[in-house]
XYZ file of C-alpha atoms in Angstrom:
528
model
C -22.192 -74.891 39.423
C -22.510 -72.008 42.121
C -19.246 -70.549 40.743
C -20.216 -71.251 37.219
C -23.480 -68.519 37.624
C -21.292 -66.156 39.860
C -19.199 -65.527 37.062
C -22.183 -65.501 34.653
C -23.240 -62.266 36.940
C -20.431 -60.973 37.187
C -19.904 -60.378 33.659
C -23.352 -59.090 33.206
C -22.568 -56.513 35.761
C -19.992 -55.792 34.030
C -21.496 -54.938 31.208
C -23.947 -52.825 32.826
C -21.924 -51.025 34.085
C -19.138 -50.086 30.865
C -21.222 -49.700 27.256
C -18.407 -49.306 24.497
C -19.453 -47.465 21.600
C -21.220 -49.278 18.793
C -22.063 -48.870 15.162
C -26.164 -48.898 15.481
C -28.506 -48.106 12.824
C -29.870 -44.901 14.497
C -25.694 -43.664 14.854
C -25.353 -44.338 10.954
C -28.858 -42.508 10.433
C -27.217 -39.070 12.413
C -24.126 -39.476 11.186
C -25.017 -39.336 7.509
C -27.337 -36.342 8.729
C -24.306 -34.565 10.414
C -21.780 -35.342 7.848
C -24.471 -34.161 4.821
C -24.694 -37.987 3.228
C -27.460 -39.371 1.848
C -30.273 -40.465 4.725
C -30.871 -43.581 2.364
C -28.021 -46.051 2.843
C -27.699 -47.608 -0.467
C -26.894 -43.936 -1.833
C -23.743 -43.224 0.075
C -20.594 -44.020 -1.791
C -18.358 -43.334 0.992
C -18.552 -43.931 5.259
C -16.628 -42.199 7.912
C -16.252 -43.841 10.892
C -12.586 -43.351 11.926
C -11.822 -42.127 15.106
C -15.401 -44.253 17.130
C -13.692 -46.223 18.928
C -15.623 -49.090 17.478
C -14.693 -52.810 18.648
C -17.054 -54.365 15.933
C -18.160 -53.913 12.636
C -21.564 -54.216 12.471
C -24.899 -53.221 11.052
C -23.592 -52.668 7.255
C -25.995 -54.845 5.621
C -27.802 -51.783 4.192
C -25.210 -49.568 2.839
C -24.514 -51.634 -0.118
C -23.054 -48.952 -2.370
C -19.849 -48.874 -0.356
C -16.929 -47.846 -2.388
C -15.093 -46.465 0.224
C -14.940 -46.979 4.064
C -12.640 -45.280 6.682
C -12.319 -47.634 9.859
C -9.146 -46.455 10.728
C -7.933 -45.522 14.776
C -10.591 -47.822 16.444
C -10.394 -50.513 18.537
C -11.393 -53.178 16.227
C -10.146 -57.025 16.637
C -11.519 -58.697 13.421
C -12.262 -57.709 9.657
C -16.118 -58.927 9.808
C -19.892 -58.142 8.455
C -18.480 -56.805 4.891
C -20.247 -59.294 3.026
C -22.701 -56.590 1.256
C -20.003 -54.928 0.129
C -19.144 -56.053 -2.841
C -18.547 -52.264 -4.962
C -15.861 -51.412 -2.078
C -12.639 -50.548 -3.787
C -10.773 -48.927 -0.235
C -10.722 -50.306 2.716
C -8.623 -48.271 5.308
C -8.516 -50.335 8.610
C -4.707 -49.016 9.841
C -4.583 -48.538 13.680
C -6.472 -50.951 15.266
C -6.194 -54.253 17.659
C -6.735 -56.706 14.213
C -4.947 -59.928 14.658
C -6.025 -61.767 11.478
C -6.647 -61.214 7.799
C -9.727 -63.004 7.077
C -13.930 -62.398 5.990
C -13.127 -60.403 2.472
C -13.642 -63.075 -0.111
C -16.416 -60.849 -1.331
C -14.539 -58.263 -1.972
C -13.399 -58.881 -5.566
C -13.388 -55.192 -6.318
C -11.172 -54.144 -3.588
C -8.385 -51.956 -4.964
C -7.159 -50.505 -1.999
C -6.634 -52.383 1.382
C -4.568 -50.590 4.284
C -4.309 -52.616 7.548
C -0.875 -50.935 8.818
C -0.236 -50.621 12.484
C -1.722 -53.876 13.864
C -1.316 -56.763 15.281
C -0.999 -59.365 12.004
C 1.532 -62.042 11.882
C 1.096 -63.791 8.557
C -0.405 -62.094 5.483
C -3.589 -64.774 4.080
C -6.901 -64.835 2.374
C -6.240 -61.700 0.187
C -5.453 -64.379 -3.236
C -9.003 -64.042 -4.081
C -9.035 -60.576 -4.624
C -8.385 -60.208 -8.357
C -7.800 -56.413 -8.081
C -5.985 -55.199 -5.285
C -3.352 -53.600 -6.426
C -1.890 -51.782 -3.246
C -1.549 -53.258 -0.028
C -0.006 -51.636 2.907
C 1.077 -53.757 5.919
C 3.558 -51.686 7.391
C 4.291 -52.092 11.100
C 2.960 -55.417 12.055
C 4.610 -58.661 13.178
C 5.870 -60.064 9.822
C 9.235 -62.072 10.527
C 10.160 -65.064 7.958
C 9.641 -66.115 4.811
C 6.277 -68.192 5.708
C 4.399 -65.136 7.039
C 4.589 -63.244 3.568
C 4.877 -66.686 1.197
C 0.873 -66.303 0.404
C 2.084 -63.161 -1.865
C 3.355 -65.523 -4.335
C -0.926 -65.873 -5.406
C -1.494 -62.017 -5.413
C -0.492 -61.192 -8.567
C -2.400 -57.968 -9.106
C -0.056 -56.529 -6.217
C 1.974 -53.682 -7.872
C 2.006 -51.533 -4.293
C 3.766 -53.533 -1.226
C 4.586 -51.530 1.829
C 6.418 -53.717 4.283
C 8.417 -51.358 5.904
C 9.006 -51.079 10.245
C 8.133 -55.111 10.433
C 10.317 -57.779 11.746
C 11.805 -59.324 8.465
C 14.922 -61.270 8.632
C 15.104 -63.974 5.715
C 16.654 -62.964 3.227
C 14.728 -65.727 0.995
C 11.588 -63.370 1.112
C 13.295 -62.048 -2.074
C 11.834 -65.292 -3.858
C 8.535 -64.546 -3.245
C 9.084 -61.029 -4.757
C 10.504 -62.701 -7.761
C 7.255 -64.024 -7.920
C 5.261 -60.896 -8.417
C 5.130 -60.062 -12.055
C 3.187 -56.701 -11.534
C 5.558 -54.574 -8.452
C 6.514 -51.866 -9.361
C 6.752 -50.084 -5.676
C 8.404 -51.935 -2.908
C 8.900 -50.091 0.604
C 10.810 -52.906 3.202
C 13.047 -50.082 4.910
C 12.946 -50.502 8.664
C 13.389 -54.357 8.195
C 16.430 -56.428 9.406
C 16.778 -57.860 5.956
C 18.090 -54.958 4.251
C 21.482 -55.554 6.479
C 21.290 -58.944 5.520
C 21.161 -58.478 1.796
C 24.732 -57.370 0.069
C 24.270 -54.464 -2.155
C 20.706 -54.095 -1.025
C 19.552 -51.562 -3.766
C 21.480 -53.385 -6.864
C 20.595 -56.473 -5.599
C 16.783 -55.838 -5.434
C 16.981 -54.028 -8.711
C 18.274 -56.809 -10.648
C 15.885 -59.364 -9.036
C 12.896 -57.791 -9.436
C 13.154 -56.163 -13.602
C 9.866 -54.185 -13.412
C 10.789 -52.183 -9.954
C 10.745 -48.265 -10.688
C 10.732 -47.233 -7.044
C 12.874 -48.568 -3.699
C 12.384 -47.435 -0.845
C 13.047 -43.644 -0.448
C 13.569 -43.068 -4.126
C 12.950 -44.057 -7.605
C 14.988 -46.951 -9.927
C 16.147 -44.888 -13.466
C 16.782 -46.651 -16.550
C 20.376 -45.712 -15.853
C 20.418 -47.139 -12.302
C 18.900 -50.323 -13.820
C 21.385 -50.466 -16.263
C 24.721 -49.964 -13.741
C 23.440 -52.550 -11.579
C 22.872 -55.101 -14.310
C 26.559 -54.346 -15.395
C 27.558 -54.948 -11.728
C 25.766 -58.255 -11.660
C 27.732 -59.133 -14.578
C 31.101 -57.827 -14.603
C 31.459 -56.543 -11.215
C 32.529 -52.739 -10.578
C 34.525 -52.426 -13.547
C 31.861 -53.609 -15.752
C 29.362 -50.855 -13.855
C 31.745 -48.060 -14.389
C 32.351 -48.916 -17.704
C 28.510 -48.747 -18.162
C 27.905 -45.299 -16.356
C 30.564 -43.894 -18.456
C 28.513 -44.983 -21.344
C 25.422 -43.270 -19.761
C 27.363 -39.921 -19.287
C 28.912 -39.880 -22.461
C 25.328 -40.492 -24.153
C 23.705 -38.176 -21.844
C 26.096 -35.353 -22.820
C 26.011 -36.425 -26.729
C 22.085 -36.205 -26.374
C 22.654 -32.526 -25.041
C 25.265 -31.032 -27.446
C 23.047 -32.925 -29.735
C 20.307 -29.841 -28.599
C 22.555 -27.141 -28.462
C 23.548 -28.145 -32.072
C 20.055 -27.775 -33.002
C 19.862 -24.870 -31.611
C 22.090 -23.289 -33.080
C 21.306 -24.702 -36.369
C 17.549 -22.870 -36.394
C 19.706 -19.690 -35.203
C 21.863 -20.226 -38.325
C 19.183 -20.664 -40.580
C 17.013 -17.857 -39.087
C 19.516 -15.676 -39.366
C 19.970 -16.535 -43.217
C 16.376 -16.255 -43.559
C 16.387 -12.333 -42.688
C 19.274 -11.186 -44.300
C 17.629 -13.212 -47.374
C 14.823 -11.318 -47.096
C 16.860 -7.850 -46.403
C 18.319 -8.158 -49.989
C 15.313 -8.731 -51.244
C 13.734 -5.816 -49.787
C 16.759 -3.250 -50.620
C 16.639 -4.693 -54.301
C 13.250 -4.222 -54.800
C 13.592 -7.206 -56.828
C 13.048 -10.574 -56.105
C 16.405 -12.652 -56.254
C 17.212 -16.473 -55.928
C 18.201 -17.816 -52.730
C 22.283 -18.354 -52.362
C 22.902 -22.063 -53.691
C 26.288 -22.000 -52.835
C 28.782 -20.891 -50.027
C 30.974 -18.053 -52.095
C 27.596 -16.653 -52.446
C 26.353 -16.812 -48.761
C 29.319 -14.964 -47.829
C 29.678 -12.407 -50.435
C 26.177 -11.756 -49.179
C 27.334 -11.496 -45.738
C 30.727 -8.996 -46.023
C 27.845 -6.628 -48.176
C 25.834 -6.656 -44.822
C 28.595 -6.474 -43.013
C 29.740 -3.029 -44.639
C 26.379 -1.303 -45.363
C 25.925 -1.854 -41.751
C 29.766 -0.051 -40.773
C 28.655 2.793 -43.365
C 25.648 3.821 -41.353
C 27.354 3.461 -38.210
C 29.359 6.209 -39.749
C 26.067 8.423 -40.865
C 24.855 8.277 -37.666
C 27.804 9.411 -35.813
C 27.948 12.387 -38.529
C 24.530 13.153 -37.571
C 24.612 13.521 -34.312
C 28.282 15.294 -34.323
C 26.128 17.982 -36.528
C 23.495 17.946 -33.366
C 25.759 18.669 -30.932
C 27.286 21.690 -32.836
C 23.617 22.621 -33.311
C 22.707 22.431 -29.243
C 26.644 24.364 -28.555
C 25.392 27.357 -31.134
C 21.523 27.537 -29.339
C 23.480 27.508 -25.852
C 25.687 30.496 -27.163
C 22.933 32.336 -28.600
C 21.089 32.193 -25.102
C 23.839 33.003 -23.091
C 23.990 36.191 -25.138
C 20.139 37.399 -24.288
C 20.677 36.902 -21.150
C 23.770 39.372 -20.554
C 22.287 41.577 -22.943
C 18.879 41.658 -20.907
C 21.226 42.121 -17.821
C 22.532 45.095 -18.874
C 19.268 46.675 -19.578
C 18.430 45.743 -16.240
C 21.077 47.449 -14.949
C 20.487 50.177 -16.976
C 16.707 50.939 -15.686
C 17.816 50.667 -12.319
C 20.409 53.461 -12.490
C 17.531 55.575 -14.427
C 15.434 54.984 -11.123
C 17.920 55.914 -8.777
C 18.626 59.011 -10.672
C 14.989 59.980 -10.278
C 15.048 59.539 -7.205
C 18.184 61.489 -5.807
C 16.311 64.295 -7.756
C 12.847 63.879 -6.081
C 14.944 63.990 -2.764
C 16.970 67.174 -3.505
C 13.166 68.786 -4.711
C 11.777 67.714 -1.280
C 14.610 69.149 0.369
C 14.409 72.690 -1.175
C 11.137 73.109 -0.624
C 11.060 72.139 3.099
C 13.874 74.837 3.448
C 11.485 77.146 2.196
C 8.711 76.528 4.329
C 11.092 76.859 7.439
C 9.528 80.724 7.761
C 6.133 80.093 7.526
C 6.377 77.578 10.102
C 7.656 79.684 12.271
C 4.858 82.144 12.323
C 2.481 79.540 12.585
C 4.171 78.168 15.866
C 3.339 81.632 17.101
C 0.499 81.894 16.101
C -0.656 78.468 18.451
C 1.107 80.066 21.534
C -1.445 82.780 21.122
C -4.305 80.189 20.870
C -3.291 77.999 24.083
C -2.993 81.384 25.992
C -7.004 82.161 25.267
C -7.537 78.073 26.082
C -6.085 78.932 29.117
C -8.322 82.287 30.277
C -11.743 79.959 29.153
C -10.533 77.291 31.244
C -9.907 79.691 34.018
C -13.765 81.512 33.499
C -14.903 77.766 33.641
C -13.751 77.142 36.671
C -14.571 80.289 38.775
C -17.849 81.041 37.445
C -19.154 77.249 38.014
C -22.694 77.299 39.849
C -22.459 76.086 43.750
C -18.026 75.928 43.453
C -18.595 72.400 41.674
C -15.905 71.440 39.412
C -16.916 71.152 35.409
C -15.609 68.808 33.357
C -13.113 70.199 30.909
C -14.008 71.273 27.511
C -11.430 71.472 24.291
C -12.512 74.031 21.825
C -11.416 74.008 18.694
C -9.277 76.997 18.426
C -6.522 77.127 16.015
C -3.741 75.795 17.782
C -2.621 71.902 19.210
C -6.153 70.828 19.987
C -6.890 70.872 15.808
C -4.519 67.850 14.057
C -1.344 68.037 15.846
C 2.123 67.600 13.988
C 4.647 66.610 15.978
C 7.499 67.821 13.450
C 7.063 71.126 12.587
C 9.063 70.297 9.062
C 5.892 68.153 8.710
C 3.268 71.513 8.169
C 2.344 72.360 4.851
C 1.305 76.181 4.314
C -1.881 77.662 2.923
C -2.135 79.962 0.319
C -5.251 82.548 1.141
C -6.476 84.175 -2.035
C -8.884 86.343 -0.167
C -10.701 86.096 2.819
C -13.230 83.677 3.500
C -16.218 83.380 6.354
C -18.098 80.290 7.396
C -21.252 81.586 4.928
C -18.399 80.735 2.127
C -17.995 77.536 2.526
C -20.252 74.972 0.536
C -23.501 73.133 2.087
C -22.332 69.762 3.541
C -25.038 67.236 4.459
C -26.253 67.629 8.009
C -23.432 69.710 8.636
C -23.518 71.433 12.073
C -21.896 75.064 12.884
C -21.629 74.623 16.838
C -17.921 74.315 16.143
C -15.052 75.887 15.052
C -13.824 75.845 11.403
C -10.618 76.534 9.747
C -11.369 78.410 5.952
C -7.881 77.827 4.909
C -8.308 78.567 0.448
C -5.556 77.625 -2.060
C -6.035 77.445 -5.943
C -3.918 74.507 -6.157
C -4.464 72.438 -2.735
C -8.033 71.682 -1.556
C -9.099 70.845 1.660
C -9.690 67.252 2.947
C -12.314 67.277 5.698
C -12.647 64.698 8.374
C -15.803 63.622 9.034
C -16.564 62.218 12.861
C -19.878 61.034 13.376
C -20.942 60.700 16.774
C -23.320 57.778 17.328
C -26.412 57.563 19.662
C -24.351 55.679 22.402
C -22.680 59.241 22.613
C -26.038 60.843 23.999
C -24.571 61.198 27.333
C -21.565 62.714 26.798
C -23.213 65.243 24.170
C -25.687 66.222 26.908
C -22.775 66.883 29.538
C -20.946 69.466 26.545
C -24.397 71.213 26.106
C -24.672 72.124 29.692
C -21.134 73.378 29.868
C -21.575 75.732 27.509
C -23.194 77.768 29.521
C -20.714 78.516 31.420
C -18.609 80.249 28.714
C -21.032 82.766 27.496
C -18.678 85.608 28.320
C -16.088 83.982 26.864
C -17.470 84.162 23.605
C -16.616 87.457 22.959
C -13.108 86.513 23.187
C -12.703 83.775 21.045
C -13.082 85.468 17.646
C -9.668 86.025 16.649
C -7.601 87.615 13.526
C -4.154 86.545 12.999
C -1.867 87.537 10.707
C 0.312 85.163 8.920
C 2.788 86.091 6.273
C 3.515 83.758 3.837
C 5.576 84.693 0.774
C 4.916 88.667 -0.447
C 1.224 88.068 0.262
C -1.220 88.774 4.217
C -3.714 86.071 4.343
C -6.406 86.239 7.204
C -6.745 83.176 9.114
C -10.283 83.890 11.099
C -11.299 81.529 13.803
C -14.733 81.222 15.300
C -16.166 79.582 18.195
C -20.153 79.416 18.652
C -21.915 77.764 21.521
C -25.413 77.083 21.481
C -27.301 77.688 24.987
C -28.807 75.182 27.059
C -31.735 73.657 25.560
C -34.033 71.709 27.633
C -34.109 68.060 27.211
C -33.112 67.598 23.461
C -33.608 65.221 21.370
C -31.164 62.877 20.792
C -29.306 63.248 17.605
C -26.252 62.514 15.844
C -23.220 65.370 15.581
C -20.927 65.732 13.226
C -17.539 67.186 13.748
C -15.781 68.687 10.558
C -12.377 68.973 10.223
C -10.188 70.660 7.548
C -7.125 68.793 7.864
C -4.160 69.744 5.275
């Protein structure tokens, strides 16, 4: 007795302390929340509780509108509590701990029932189940002919997967027999399929409504081979796959006769209606064969004649494109030559313009000369102002240098003396000559150089007010070379052809004003 409530406790504590999972209302109620189902049981169609690790089924009663349920990969030991579920059509209960096929009488829709990878032994209590029509019992513990004789009562069964079982008998093949509706039989895996001779024709003449075996499907013509084997042996089955072949390949030149028969009569059809069209006219159709081909060789040559036309025409093109190429090469040495031609024009011109050039710069030699003298003279009077500058300077302090304008290397220098043009002087000209020039200043020195057919380009060099400084330094210096003044008016004579032109040179020099303005100074430069 003592022992007897020990273990009592024991297995109470037991269950305290380990809780397996378990399918409670309030888990169906979230799960059809999580999964988007209906939160009314009767509504849902279709449960998924695969993967729980349930041990029971339980707590169904509700969800009566069951058509299919996923139980599969749980730890379930019995098929129980599906009694209101009478709409389910699939049951999937493959990989679980299920010993024993039992509790579905009131299933009678069940379609679909999928109890693969367990534990069964013997395959029962699925006869009352008008409609299943697949059942898949793959790798259990099936071994004789007794543990799959209750198949001889399913006779919806047109699905039967026992493949990867422990099948030996080879008197299981009875019970097949038996089953007027299989069509797909899967025992691969099984040790009866060594045990049968000629597995595949054997199982295909046994069973006459099989289409599919195992790994592949049963063709008429594989149905047929293996009934001539069961009959006449191997002879007899070649005799009848020679049959086969020679049918099959009748049935397909059979098709490539017909083929070519709507070719044929296509090809009738529109040169039919060619001669109809070229006649204008319409004509009967061609009863007989003379006809047909008379038609024919006249097709046959109109088509030869404008072959030829068309290689006429385009022999005539390419004579065309040979003349046009001709006729361009032509312009194009003629426009060479004129090319040529206006070159050599230009390179007459120019030998001329060089041998003008030339002539007159040997002319001009003279003149140059005199003018080179003429600027010796000028540097010798820079020379005595620099020297009054310097020795007349108040207190011995040294003044800045400044250029006058004389005539000379301090107005445009040339470097080349070929490069100085000479003046022609009509007459002689003075400063009050020359035209008014927009605040134009006379502090310095101008050259009055007049020719009839050159005029005089001046040089305008405005001096800005950032130049106040140095402006103001010149204006003081100029003091300095009061008695030079009288000096620096000069008259040289320059000949220049038969005529003496005057070339008078000026230099004035304001004195010293106090604090002036500042202003802007131009500096004017006759440049030839």
């Amino acid at each position: 007795m003592a022992q007897n409530n020990y273990e009592d406790m024991t297995k109470k504590q037991a269950k305290k302390e380990y809780t397996e999972p378990r399918i409670t209302k309030k888990f169906l109620k979230d799960h059809c929340k999580q999964h988007k189902l209906y939160c009314t049981p009767y509504l849902n169609d279709t449960l998924y509780l695969h993967f729980k690790g349930f041990s029971t089924i339980e707590n169904l009663e509700e969800y009566t509108g069951l058509k299919c349920l996923w139980l599969e990969s749980n730890g379930l030991r019995r098929i129980e509590n599906l009694d209101a579920q009478t709409e389910l059509r699939s049951l999937f209960l493959q990989q679980n701990l299920i010993y024993k096929m039992e509790n579905m009488e009131h299933l009678k829709k069940l379609c679909t029932l999928n109890v693969s990878n367990n534990q069964i032994k013997t395959i029962e209590n699925i006869s009352s189940l008008p409609d299943l029509s697949t059942l898949q019992i793959a790798h259990n513990k099936l071994e004789c002919y007794e543990d799959v004789e209750h198949l001889r009562d399913c006779t919806a069964v047109s699905v039967l997967d026992m493949s990867h079982n422990f099948l030996k008998d080879p008197e299981i093949l009875k019970v097949l027999e038996t089953m007027p509706a299989l069509r797909v039989l899967e025992l691969n895996g099984n040790e009866v399929v060594r045990k049968i001779p000629n597995y595949r024709k054997t199982l295909i003449v046994r069973l006459k409504g099989l289409t599919f075996l195992d790994d592949r499907p049963v063709f008429p013509k594989d149905r047929a081979c293996a009934e001539a084997w069961a009959t006449g042996g191997l002879e007899a089955e070649r005799v009848e796959r020679e049959q086969w072949e020679s049918r099959e390949r009748r049935k397909i030149q059979e098709s490539l006769d017909g083929m070519a028969l709507i070719k044929k009569r296509a090809m009738e059809r529109e040169l039919r209606d060619k001669t109809v069209n070229e006649d204008q006219t319409p004509s009967a159709e061609p009863t007989s064969p003379g006809d047909k081909v008379d038609i024919f060789v006249q097709d046959c040559l109109d088509a030869h004649n404008e072959f030829l036309e068309c290689g006429e025409d385009d022999q005539q093109d390419d004579e065309d494109i040979e003349d046009s190429e001709e006729s361009e090469n032509e312009e194009e040495a003629r426009e060479t030559v004129e090319i040529e031609e206006e070159h050599q024009v230009e390179d007459d011109r120019k030998h001329q313009l060089d041998s003008r050039i030339e002539e007159v710069n040997t002319e001009n030699i003279a003149p140059n000369a005199q003018l080179s003298e003429a600027e010796s003279q000028s540097q010798s009077i820079q020379t005595e102002s620099k020297h009054v500058e310097g020795t007349e300077g108040t207190g011995g302090c040294q003044v800045e240098e400044i250029s006058l304008n004389y005539p000379g290397q301090l107005v445009t220098e040339m470097i080349n003396i070929d490069e100085f043009e000479t003046i022609q002087l009509a007459q002689h000209l003075y400063i009050e000559d020359l035209p008014d020039l927009v605040e134009a200043e006379t502090d310095d020195f101008f050259i009055q150089p007049s020719n009839s057919q050159l005029q005089p380009r001046p040089k305008i060099v405005v001096l800005s007010d950032t130049e106040d400084e140095t402006a103001q330094k010149e204006i003081e210096a100029s003091a300095l070379l009061n008695e030079a003044e009288e000096r620096s008016n000069l008259f040289l004579d320059l000949t220049s052809g038969n005529a003496t032109e005057l070339l008078w040179c000026q230099s004035k020099v304001e004195p010293p004003k106090p604090d002036p303005a500042p202003r802007q100074h131009c500096l004017i430069e006759e440049l030839d």
